[in-house]
C-alpha positions in Angstrom: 0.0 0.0 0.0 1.2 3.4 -0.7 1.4 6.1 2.1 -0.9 9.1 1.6 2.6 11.6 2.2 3.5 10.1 -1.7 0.2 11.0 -3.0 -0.1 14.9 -1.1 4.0 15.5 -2.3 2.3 14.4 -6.0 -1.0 16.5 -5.7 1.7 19.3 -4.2 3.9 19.1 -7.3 0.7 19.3 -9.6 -0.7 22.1 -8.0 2.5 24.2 -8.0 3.0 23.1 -11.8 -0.4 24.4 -12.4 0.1 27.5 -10.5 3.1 28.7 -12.0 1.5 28.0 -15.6 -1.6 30.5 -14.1 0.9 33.0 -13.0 3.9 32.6 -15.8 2.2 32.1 -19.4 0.2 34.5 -21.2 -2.0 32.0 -23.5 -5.3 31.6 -22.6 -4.8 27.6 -23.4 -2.0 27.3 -21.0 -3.8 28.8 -18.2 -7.3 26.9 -18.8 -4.9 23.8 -18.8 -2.6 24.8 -15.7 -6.3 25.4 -14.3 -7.2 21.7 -14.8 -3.9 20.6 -13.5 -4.6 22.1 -10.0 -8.6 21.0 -10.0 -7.0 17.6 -10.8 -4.3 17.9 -7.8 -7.1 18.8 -5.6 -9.1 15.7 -6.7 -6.1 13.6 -5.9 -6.3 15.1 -2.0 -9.5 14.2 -1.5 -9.1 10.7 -2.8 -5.5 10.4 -1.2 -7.9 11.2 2.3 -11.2 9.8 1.5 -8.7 6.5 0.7 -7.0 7.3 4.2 -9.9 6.9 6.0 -12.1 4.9 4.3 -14.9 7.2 3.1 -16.7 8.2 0.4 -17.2 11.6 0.9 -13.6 12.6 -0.8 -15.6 10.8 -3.8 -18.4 12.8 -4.4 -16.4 15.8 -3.7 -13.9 15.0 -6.4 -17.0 14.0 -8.8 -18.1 17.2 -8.4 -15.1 19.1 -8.8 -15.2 17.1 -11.8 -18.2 18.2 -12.8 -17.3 21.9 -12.5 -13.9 21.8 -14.4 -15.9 20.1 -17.4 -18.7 23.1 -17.0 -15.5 25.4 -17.0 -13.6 23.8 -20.0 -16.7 23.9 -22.1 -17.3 27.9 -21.4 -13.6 28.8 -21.4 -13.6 26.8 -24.5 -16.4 29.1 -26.0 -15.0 32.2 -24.6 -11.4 31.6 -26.2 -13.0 30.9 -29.4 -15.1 33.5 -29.6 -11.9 36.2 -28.6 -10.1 34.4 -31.4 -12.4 34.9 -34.1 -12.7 38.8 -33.4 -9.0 39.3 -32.3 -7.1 36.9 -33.8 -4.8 35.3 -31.2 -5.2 34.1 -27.7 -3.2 36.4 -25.6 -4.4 37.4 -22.6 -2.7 41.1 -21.8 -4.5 42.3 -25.9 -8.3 39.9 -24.8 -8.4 42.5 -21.3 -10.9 44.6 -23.2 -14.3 42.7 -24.3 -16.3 45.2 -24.4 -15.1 46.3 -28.1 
């Protein structure tokens, strides 16, 4: 059996990689996918203790986190699209002004 510590360093390691890609890169692909990384390292904390102590709540937590990172890939999704099509690339720092 694996100790939980292996699984929190992981979820740790995801979570930083995912934060750094929020904070660092300018695409708007990178950050909705660094996004997902750190929903994803969350979910692995709440199975890592829902595993530790044999429970299901850490399940349906992490089903719907799940649930909401889908909801939030398909509307980013839309939204980066729809900036595409009127601007022309996906950088953030020249998308800061919908309202045109």
């Amino acid at each position: 059996m694996v100790p939980i510590t292996y699984y929190l360093w992981l979820a740790a390691m995801l979570f930083t990689i995912g934060l750094a890609g929020v904070l660092l890169k300018r695409n708007a692909l990178i950050v909705m996918m660094s996004v997902e990384l750190m929903l994803n390292a969350a979910n692995l904390t709440f199975l890592a203790f829902a595993r530790q102590f044999d429970n299901l709540n850490g399940h349906a937590i992490a089903f719907f986190v799940i649930a909401v990172a889908a909801c939030e890939a398909a509307i980013g999704l839309a939204i980066v699209i729809a900036v595409f099509r009127t601007r022309g690339n996906l950088e953030l720092e020249q998308a800061n002004a919908l309202h045109e």
